[in-house]
Each structure stands twice: as C-alpha cells, then as structure tokens.
Coordinates of C-alpha atoms in Angstrom, one line a residue:
X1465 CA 165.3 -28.0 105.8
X1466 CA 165.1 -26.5 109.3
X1467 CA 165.3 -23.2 108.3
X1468 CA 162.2 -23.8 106.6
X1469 CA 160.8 -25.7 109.3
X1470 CA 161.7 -22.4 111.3
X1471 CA 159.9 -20.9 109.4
X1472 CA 156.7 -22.4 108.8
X1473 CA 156.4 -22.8 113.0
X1474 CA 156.9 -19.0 113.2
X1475 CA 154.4 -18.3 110.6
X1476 CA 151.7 -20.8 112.1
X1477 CA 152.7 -19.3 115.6
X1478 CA 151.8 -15.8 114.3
X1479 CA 148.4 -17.0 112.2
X1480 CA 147.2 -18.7 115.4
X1481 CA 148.1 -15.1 117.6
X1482 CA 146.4 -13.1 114.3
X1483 CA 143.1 -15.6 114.7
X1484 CA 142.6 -14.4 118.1
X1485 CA 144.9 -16.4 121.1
X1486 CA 144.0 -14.5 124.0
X1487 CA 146.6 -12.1 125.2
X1488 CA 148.3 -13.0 128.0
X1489 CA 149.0 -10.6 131.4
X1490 CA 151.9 -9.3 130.1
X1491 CA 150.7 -8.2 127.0
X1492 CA 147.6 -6.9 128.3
X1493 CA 149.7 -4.8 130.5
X1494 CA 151.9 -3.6 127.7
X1495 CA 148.8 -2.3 125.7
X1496 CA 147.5 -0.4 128.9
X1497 CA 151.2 1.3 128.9
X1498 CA 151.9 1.5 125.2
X1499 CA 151.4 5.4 124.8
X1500 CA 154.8 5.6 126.5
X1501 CA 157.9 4.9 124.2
X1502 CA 161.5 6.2 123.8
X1503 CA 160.6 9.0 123.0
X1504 CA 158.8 9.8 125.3
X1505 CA 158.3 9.9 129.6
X1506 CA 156.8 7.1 131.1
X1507 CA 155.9 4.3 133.9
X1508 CA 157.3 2.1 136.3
X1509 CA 154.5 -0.7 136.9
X1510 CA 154.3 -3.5 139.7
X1511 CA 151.3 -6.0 140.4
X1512 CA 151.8 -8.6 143.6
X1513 CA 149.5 -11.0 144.3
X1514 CA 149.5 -12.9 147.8
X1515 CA 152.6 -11.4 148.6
X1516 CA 154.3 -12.6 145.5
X1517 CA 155.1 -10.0 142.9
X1518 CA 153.7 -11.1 139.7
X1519 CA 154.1 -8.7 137.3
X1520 CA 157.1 -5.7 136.7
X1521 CA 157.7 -3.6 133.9
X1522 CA 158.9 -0.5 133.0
X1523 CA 157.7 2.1 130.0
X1524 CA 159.5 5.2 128.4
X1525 CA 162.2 7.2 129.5
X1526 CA 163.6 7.8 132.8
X1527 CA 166.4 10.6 131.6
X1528 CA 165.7 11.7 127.6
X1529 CA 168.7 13.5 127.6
X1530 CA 170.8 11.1 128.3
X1531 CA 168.5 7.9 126.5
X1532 CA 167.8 6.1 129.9
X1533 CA 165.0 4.0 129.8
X1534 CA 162.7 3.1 132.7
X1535 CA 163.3 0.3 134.4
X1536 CA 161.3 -1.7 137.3
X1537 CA 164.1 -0.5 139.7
X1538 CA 163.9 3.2 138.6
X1539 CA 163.4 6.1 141.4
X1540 CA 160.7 7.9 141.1
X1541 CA 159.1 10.6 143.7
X1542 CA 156.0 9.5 145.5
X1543 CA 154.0 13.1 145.7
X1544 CA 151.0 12.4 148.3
X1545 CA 151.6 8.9 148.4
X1546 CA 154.2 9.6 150.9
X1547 CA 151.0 10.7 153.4
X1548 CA 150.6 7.1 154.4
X1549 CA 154.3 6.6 155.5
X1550 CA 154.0 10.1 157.9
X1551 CA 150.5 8.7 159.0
X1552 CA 152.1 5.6 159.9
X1553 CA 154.8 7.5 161.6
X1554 CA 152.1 9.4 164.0
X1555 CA 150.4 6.0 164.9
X1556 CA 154.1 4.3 165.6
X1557 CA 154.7 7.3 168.4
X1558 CA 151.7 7.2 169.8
X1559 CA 152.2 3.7 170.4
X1560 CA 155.3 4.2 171.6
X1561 CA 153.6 6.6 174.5
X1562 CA 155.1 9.5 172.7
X1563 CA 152.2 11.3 171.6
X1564 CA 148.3 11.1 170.8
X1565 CA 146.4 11.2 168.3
X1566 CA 143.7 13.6 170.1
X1567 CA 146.6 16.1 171.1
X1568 CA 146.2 19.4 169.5
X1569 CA 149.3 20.3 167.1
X1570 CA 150.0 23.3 168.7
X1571 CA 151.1 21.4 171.9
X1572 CA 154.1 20.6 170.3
X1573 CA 153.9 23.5 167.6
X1574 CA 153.8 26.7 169.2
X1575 CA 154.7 28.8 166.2
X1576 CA 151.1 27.9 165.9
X1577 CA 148.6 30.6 167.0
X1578 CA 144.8 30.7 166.9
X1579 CA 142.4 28.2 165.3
X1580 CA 145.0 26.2 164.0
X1581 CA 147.0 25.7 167.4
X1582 CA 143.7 23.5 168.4
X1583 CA 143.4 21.7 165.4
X1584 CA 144.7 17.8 166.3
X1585 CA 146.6 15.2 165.0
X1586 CA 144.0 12.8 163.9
X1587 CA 142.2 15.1 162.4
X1588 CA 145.2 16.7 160.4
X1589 CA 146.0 12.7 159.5
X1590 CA 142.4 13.1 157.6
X1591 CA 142.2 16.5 155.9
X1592 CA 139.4 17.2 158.4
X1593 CA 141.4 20.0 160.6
X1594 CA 140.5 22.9 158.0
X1595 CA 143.9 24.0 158.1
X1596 CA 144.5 26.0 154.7
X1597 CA 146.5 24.1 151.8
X1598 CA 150.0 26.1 151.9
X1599 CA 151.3 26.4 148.3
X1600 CA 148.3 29.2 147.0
X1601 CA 149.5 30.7 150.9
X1602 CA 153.0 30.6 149.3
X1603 CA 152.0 32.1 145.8
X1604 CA 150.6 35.2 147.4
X1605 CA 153.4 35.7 150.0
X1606 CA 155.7 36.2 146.7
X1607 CA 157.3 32.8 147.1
X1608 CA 156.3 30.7 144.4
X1609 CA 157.2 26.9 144.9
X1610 CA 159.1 26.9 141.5
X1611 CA 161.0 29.9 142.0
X1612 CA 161.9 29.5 145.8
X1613 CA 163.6 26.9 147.5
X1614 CA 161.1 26.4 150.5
X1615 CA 161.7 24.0 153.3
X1616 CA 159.3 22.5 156.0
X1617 CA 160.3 25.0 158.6
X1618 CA 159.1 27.6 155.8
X1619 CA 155.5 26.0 155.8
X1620 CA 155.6 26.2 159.6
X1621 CA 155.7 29.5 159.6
X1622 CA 153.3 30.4 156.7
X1623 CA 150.9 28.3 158.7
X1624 CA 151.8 30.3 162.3
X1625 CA 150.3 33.1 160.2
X1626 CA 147.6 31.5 159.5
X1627 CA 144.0 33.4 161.2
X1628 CA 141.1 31.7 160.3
X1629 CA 140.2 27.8 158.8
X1630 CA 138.6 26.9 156.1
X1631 CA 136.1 25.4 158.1
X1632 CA 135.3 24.8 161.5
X1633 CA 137.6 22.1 162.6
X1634 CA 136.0 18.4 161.9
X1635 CA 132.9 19.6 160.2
X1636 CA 134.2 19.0 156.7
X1637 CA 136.8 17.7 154.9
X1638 CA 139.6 19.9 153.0
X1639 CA 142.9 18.1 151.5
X1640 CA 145.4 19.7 152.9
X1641 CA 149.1 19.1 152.7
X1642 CA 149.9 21.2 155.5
X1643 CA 149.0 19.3 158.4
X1644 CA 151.4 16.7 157.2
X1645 CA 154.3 18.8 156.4
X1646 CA 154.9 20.4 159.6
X1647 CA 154.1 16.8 161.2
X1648 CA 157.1 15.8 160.6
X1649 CA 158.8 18.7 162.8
X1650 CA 155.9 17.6 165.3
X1651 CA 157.7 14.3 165.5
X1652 CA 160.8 15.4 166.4
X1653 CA 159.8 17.3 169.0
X1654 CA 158.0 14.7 170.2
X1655 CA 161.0 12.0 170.2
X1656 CA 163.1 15.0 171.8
X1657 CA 166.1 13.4 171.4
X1658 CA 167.8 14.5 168.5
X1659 CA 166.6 11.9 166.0
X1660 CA 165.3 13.3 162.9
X1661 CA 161.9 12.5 161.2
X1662 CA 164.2 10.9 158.3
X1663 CA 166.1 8.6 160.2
X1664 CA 163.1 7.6 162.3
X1665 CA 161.0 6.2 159.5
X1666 CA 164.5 4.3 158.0
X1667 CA 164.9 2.8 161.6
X1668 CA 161.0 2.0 162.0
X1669 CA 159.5 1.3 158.5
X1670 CA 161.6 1.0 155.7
X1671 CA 164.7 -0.7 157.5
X1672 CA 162.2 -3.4 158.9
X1673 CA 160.6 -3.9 155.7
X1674 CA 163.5 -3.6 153.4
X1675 CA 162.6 -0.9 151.3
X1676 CA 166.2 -0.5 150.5
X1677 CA 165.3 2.1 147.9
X1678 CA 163.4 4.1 149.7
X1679 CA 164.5 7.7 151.3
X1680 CA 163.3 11.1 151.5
X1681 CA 164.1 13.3 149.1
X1682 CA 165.1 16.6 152.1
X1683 CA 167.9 17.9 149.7
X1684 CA 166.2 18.4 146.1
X1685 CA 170.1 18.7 144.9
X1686 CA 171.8 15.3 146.0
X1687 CA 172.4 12.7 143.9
X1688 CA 170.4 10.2 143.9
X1689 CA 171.8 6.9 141.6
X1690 CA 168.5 5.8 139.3
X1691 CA 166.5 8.2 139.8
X1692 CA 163.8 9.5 137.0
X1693 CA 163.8 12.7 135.6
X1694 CA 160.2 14.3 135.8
X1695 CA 158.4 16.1 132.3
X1696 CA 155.8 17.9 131.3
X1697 CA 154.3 18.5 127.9
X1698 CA 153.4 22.1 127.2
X1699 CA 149.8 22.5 124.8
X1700 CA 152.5 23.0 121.3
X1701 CA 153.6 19.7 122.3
X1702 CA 157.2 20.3 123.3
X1703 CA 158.5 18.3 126.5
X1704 CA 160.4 20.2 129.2
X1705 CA 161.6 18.8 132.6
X1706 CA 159.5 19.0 135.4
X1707 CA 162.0 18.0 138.2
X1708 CA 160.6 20.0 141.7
X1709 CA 163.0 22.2 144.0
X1710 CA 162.7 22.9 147.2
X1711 CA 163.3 20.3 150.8
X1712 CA 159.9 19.8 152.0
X1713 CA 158.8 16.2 152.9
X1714 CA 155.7 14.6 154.9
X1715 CA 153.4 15.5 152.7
X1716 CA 155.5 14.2 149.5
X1717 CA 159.1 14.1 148.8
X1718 CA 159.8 10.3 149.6
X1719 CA 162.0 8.6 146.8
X1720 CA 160.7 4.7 146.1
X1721 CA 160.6 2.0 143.7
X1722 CA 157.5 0.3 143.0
X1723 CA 158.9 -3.2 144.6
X1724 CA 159.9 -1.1 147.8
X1725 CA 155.7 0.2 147.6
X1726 CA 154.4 -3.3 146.8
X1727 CA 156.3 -4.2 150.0
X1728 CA 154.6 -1.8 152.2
X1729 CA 151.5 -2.7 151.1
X1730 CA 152.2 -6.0 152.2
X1731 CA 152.3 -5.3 155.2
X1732 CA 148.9 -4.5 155.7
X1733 CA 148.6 -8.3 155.4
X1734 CA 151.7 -9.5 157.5
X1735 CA 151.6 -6.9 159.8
X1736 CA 155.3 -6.4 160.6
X1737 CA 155.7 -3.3 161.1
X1738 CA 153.1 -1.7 163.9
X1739 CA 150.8 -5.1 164.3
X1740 CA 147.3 -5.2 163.5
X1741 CA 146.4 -1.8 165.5
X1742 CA 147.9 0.2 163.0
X1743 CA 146.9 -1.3 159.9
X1744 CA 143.6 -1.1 161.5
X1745 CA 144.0 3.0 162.4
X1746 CA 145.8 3.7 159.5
X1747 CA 142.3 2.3 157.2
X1748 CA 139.7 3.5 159.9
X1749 CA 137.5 5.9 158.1
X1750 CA 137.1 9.2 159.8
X1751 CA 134.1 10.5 160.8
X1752 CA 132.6 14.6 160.9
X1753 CA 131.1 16.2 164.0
X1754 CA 127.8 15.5 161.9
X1755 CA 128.2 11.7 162.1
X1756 CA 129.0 11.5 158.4
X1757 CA 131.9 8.7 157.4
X1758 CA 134.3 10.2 154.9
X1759 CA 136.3 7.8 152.5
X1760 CA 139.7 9.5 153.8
X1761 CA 141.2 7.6 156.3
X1762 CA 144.8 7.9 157.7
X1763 CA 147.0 9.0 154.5
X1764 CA 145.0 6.4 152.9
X1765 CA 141.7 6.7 150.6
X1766 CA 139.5 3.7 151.6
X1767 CA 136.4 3.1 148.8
X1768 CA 134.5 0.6 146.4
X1769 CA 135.8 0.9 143.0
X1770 CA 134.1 -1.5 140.2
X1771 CA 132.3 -3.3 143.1
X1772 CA 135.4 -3.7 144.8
X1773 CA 137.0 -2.6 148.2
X1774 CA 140.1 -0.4 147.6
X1775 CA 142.5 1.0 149.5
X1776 CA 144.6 3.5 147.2
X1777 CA 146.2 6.8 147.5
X1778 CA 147.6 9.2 144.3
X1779 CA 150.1 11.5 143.9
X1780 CA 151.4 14.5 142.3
X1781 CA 154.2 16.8 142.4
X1782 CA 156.2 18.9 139.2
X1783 CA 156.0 16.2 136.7
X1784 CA 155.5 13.2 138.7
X1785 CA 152.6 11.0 138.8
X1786 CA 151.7 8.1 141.3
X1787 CA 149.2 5.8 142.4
X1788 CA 149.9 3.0 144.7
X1789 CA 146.4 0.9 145.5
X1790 CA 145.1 -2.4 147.4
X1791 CA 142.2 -4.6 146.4
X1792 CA 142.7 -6.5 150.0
X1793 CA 139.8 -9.1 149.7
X1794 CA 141.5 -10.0 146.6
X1795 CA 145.0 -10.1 147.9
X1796 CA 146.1 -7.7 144.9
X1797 CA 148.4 -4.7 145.3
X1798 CA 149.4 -2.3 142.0
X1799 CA 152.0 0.4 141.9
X1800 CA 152.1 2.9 139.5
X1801 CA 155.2 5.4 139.0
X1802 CA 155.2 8.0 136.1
X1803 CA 157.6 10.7 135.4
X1804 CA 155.4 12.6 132.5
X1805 CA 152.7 15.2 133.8
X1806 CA 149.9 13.9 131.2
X1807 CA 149.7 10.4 132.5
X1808 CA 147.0 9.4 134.8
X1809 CA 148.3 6.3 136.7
X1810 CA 145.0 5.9 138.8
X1811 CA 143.5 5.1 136.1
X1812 CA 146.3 2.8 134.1
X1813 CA 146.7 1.8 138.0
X1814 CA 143.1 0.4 137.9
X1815 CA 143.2 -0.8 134.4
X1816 CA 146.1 -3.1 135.2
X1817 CA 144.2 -4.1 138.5
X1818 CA 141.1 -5.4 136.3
X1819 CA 143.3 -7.6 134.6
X1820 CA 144.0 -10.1 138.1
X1821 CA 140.5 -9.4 139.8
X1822 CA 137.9 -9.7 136.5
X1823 CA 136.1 -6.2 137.5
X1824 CA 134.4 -4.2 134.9
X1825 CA 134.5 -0.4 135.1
X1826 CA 131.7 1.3 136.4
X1827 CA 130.1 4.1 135.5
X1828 CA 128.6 6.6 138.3
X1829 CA 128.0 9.8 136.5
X1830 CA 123.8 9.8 136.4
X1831 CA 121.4 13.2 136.2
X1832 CA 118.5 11.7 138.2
X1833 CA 116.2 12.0 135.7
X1834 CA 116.2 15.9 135.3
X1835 CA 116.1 17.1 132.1
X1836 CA 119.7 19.1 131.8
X1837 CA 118.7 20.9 128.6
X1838 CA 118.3 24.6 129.4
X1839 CA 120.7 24.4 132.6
X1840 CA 124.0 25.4 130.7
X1841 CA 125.6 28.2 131.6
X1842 CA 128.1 29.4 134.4
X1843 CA 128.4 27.9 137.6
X1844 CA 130.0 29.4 140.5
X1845 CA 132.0 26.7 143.3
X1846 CA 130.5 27.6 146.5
X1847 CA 133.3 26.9 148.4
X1848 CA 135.8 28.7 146.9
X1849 CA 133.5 30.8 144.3
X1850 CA 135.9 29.8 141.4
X1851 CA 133.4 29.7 137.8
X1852 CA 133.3 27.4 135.4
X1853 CA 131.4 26.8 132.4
X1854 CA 129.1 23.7 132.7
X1855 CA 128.3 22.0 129.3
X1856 CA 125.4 19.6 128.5
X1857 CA 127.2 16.3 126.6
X1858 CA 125.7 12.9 125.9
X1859 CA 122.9 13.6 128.5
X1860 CA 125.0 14.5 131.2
X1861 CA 126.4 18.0 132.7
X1862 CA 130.0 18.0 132.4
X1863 CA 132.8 20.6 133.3
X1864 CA 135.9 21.7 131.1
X1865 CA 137.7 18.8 132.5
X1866 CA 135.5 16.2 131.5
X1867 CA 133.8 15.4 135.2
X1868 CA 130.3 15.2 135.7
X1869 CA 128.0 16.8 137.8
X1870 CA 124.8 15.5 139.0
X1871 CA 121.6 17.7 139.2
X1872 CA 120.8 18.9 143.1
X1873 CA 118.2 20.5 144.9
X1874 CA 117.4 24.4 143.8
X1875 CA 119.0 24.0 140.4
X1876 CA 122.5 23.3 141.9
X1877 CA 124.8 20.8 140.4
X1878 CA 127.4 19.0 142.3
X1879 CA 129.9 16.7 141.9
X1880 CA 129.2 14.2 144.8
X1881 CA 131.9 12.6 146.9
X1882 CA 132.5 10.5 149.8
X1883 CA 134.1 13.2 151.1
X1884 CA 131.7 15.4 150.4
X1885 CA 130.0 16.7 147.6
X1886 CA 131.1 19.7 145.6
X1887 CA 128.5 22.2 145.3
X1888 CA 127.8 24.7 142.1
X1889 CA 125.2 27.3 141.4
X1890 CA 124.3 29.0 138.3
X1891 CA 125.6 32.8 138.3
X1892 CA 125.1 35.4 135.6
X1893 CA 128.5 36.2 133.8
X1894 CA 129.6 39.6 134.6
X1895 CA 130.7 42.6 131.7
X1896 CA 132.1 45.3 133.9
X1897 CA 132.5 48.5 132.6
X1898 CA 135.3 50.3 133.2
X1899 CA 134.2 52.6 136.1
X1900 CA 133.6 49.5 137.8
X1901 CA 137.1 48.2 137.2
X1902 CA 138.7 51.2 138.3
X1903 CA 136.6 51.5 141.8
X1904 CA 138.5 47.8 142.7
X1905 CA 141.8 49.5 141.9
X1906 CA 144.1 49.6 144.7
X1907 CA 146.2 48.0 147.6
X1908 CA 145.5 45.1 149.7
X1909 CA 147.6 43.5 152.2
X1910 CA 146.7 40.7 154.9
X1911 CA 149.2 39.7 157.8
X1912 CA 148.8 36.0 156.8
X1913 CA 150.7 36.5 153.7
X1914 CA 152.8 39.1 154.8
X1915 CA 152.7 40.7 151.5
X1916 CA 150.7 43.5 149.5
X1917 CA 148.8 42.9 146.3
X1918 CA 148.4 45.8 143.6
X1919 CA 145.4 46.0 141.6
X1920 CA 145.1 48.6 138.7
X1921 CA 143.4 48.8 135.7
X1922 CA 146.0 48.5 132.7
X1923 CA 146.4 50.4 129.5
X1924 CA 144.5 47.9 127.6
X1925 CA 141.7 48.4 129.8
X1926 CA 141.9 45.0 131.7
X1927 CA 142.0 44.2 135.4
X1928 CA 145.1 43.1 136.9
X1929 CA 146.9 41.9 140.0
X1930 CA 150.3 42.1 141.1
X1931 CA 152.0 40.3 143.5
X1932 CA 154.9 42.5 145.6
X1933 CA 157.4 43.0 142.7
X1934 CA 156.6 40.0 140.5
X1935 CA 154.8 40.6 136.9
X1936 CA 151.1 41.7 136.8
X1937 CA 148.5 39.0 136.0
X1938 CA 145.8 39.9 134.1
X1939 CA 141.9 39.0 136.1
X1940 CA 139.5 37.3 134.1
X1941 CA 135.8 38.6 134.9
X1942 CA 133.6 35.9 135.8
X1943 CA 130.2 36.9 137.9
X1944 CA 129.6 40.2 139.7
X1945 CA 132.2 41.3 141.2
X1946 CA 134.3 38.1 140.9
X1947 CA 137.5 37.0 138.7
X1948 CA 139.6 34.2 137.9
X1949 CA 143.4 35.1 138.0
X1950 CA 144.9 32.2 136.7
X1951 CA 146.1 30.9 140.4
X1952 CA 142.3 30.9 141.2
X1953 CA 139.9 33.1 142.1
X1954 CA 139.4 37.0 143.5
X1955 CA 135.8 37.8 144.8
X1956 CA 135.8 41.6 146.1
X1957 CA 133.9 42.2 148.9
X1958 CA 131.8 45.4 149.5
X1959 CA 130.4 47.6 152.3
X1960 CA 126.6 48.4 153.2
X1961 CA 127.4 51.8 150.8
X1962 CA 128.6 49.8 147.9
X1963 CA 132.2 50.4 148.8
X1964 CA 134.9 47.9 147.6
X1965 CA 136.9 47.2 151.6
X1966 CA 138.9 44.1 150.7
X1967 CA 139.0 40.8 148.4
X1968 CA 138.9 37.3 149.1
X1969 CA 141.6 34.7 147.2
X1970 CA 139.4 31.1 146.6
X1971 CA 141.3 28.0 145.5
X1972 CA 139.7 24.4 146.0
X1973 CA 142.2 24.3 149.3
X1974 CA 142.2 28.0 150.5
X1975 CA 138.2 29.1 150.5
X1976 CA 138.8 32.5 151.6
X1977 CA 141.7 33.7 152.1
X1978 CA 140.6 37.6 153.2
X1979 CA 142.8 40.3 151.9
X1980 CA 141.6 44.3 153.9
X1981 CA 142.3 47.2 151.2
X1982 CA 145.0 49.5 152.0
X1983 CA 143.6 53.2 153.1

C-alpha cells in the first residue's frame, strides 16, 4: 500500500511539473547550460548575491580522456579576465609610492624605444596607448604562439622593436594585450627588490581575499591538481584539445575557480583589498584627448546591458572561454568558466544574470531608417582594411559573423561602440590578372619583425606569402591591390609611377604594420 502511495505522489508531482510549475533557479540555470553533457566540454557557473553565493554548478567535462566531469571547484584559465588583477596590481603600487599611473612605461622599460617608450601606464591600463597587439607581431616574426614556447620577456622585446602605434597615443582606443604583459616586468622593477609579479599579487590580493585557488599559470607544464583541459571543435565536428603553451601572464594566464572570482568581485563592495580609491580607479572610465568617455576602464569594461549597469570583462585564450560580470546596483555577481572554444559565456553569463535581476534582453541593432536594399556588397575595415562581405537579413546589414552594422554618413556602415565605432566602406572586389600578381612578387622585410616575407606567384597561378621557412599561404584577393591571408590582411602599397615599394599587414589590433620590399 505504500508503494502505491509512492507512487501515485510521484505521478501527481510530475502531472503538476507537466501543467506548468514554474521552474525554479536551478533549473533555469540547467537549461541555459544544457548543450554541455559528458560528452562533451563545458562550464563552471557561479551566481552571488549580497555577498552570499547562491548558485554553483558545473556542466560537461573537465578531462574527456580520462571521464572527469566539471565540477564548481574545477581550474580553469581566466584569458583577459586576468587584466583586472594586473590593473589592480598597478593601482596597489602606486599607492604604495612605487609608481604612477601618468609615468611613461619606458621609465622603467628601456628595452622600449620610440613612440612606445612614452606611452603610460594609465593609458596602457585602457587600451588607449596604441601600442600594437603582439601575437599577429609574433606570427610574422616566424614565432607562432602555438608552435613556440614564448614568455613575457619575449613580448618585451617584440614590443622594443616596435616603430610606430597604431594611433597616436590617447586619441583612440585599441585592445591590446601588450601593455599588460610587459606590466608585469614593469612591476618588478618597480618593487626592485627581488619580489616577483607572482608572489606580489598572492601577498596583496589573493592571500587577503582567500582566493586559495587562484595562481598564475608562468609554467604552461606544471601540474596543476583540478585543472580543466581546454577543446575545440574543428567544422567536421571532431573535438581536439586546445590546452595553450607558452609562460606569458598579465594579460591572461591566471588559473581560478569561479568561487575564488565571485570573491574578488566582492570586493568591489567590501573593499578589502585597496579601499574605496581603487575600486573607484579600477571602474573610472577613461577618457580620449577628444573628450570622448570610452566604456574601457581599468582591466574592467564598465556599460548598461538590458537597462542595467555592468561591470564585466571576457576572456579567451586556446580553448578557454570566460566571463566574469557585476550588476552592482543589484548586488549580483556571475562567473562563467568554459573549457570548449564554441561556448559564448558572455552570453550564458548574461542569461543566467536575468534570471536574479528580471532584465529582458535588448535589442540595439537599428538601420536608421535607410533603406539597406541595394547596399550589399564588399566592405573594406578602415582601420585595418580587412573585407568582408556585408549581407542584407531581416532588414538589417549584417556581417559573416552575425553582427550588425548600422548605416553612416557617405554610405559607410559601422558597427558602433562605446569605444568607438568600427567603420566600413563599400570597395569594388578585385580580379587581378596575372601580370598584376606577378609585379607584387618579391621580398619584404621590416626591422620590427626581424624577419623576411616571400611573395611569389605559385604554379596554380595564385598569390602567396611565406613566412622565413614556414609553408606558403595562399592570398585571397579582396579590392585593388588588397588580400586577405588567412592571419589578416596584405594591402600593397605603391609609388607615384605605379611601382609596388612595400605592403602593409592589417589585423583589428595591428592597423599597419609596414613591410619596405627588398631591392
């Protein structure tokens, strides 16, 4: 007779769920994360409201060799969430007396010549220094991140080499992780006792906080107990690991939990560590020569998202994924840790978030009432001149990647930003023949890389590139005189007579790096 009792109550318990009883919090949290399974990478997910952590939980695999699932205590690596731990760092010495934030970098840098010797700290702490991104810097010195074993003394010196900026320092904003690589050999030189960058933070930040799981990950090869495995998912669908190599931190390269990060982020609210001056620096906005407030702040993106102020940074490095974000008026704090390459945690991240503050997502693609039938075609990034093809869909222009552009002034498009707005403009798509791709055959070297590139015209008829020894790569044309190479684009550049004298390498974090040919 109980048994049957049993029964019926479990029946009636699941007819009352099947007639619609809300989910609860955990549930809705489980849907947001249920594309991730055992057989699959996944997430680490942590909500704290108040201070108290409400919510934990942990989706797909952390090691699918050896069928370890992810836990809430599972290591993951951080990528560019780590930015707001060096930023912190910075604003800790110059409290201390030990530096400022308006001292130029070469001051304690000297490795550092030219423009990039005056750039300064605060403005580094901001992606507003236009110092060049180093890893397209690295590709076309013939040291490939995934094939070399590159360290931060390494990125010094690819950024001593360094003769021009993208921009003129302060005037826009570039993200950049540079600056905040070789920051932390800045901050040893400014403690100039022998203490290292690593044990600084443990004795300054996560000591006092007791991120006991937190460390930086300086040798890629030691052991670290829980840590996840990283993945990616190549297009036939197999999964391969995804693990980076290589000793650089700063930028990335801190190992953490998603309890240590909802810890830190505490203390934005308690105040612990650095008091209220540097929760209030480490959230100030920065500001352009022109006046103009950018939404980068200090390691920290600071925004409205869904009507609500947020305080957020992402990350990404091999097959890692992160987002760690603050909703401060609401008291609510998310972490998101992912060791597959396809997931998107800003935006499970923000899902989960919607569930504790009752947001609705917002919408902000618009076209401003022009008519965007007619304006296909291909679009050239004026910064960088990379092309893409621009697509009308459901009323709105929309790149490869799904983002939208909105219409600008003289047929542009752009994507707009608090940052800054990415500008496009329509280009005609280039068919050269093949006289024209042999007159950009040849050699091209530049001291900032230190290396040579090769470009010859194949037996198939095609354009391609070499780097030093490594295997050619075939150039994609785009518009006149421009290509796309797979690690971004080529643009030669010509004389008054027509003559091809040198190339320029674009990427969305290197805008020209200038290339002379090789009498």
């Amino acid at each position: 007779m109980m048994c049957f009792m049993r029964r019926i109550s479990i029946l009636v318990f699941v007819s009352i769920v099947g007639l619609g009883q809300p989910m609860t919090r955990q549930m809705q949290v489980d849907k947001i994360f249920s594309a991730f399974n055992t057989q699959t990478p996944g997430c680490a997910v942590g909500v704290s409201q108040a201070g108290r952590v409400v919510l934990t939980g942990g989706y797909g695999m952390a090691d699918l060799e050896r069928d370890v699932a992810i836990g809430p205590g599972t290591i993951f690596e951080s990528g560019s969430v780590a930015k707001q731990f060096t930023a912190a760092t910075l604003i800790l010495l110059a409290q201390q007396g030990k530096i400022s934030l308006d001292d130029k970098m070469g001051k304690y840098l000297p490795e550092l010549t030219g423009a990039t010797a005056g750039v300064t700290i605060r403005q580094v702490m901001s992606h507003i220094s236009g110092m060049r991104e180093w890893r397209p810097v690295a590709t076309y010195s013939g040291r490939d991140e995934n094939e070399s074993v590159l360290s931060n003394k390494d990125l010094l010196a690819f950024a001593s080499r360094q003769k021009a900026l993208n921009f003129d320092q302060g005037s826009a904003y570039s993200y950049s992780n540079t600056g905040y690589n070789i920051a932390t050999i800045l901050v040893e030189r400014a403690l100039g006792n022998g203490t290292t960058f690593q044990a600084y933070t443990q004795e300054n930040i996560f000591g006092p906080l007791e991120m006991t799981h937190t460390k930086w990950r300086d040798n890629f090869r030691a052991i670290v107990p829980g840590r996840a495995l990283a993945y990616t998912r190549r297009t036939d669908g197999v999964i391969e690991q995804a693990t980076p190599i290589g000793n650089i931190i700063g930028a990335g390269g801190l190992l953490s939990t998603v309890g240590d990060l909802l810890k830190w982020n505490e203390n934005f609210a308690e105040q612990k560590v650095g008091g209220k001056e540097m929760a209030e620096l480490q959230q100030k906005r920065a500001v352009l020569n022109n006046g103009k407030t950018i939404a980068y702040a200090a390691g920290l993106q600071v925004t409205v998202v869904d009507g609500l102020r947020e305080v957020a940074h992402s990350g990404a490095t091999g097959g890692y994924r992160t987002w760690l974000g603050r909703y401060p008026d609401q008291g609510l704090s998310v972490a998101v840790l992912c060791n597959s390459a396809q997931a998107v945690p800003t935006n499970l991240g923000r899902e989960t978030a919607r569930l504790w503050t009752g947001a609705v997502k917002q919408n902000v693609a618009q076209t401003n009432g022009v008519d965007v039938s007619g304006m296909e075609g291909l679009y050239r990034k004026l910064r960088d001149n990379s092309a893409v093809e621009v697509k009308a869909k459901d009323g709105l222009f929309v790149l490869p990647n799904g983002a939208a552009l909105t219409p600008g002034e003289g047929g542009r498009l752009l994507i707009p930003g608090e940052n800054g707005d990415t500008v496009y403009e329509r280009v005609e798509p280039a068919k050269p023949m093949a006289r024209e791709l042999a007159s950009f055959a040849g050699v091209y070297s530049t001291p900032e890389t230190g290396s040579k590139l090769v470009v010859a015209v194949n037996a198939r008829g095609a354009l391609t590139l070499r780097i030093g020894g490594a295997e050619a790569m075939v150039l994609t044309p785009t518009f006149q005189n421009a290509f796309s190479s797979g690690e971004g684009s080529i643009l030669f550049r010509r004389d008054s007579a027509d003559k091809v004298v040198g190339l320029s390498v674009g990427d969305d974090r290197v805008w020209d790096l200038r290339f002379e040919r090789v009498k």
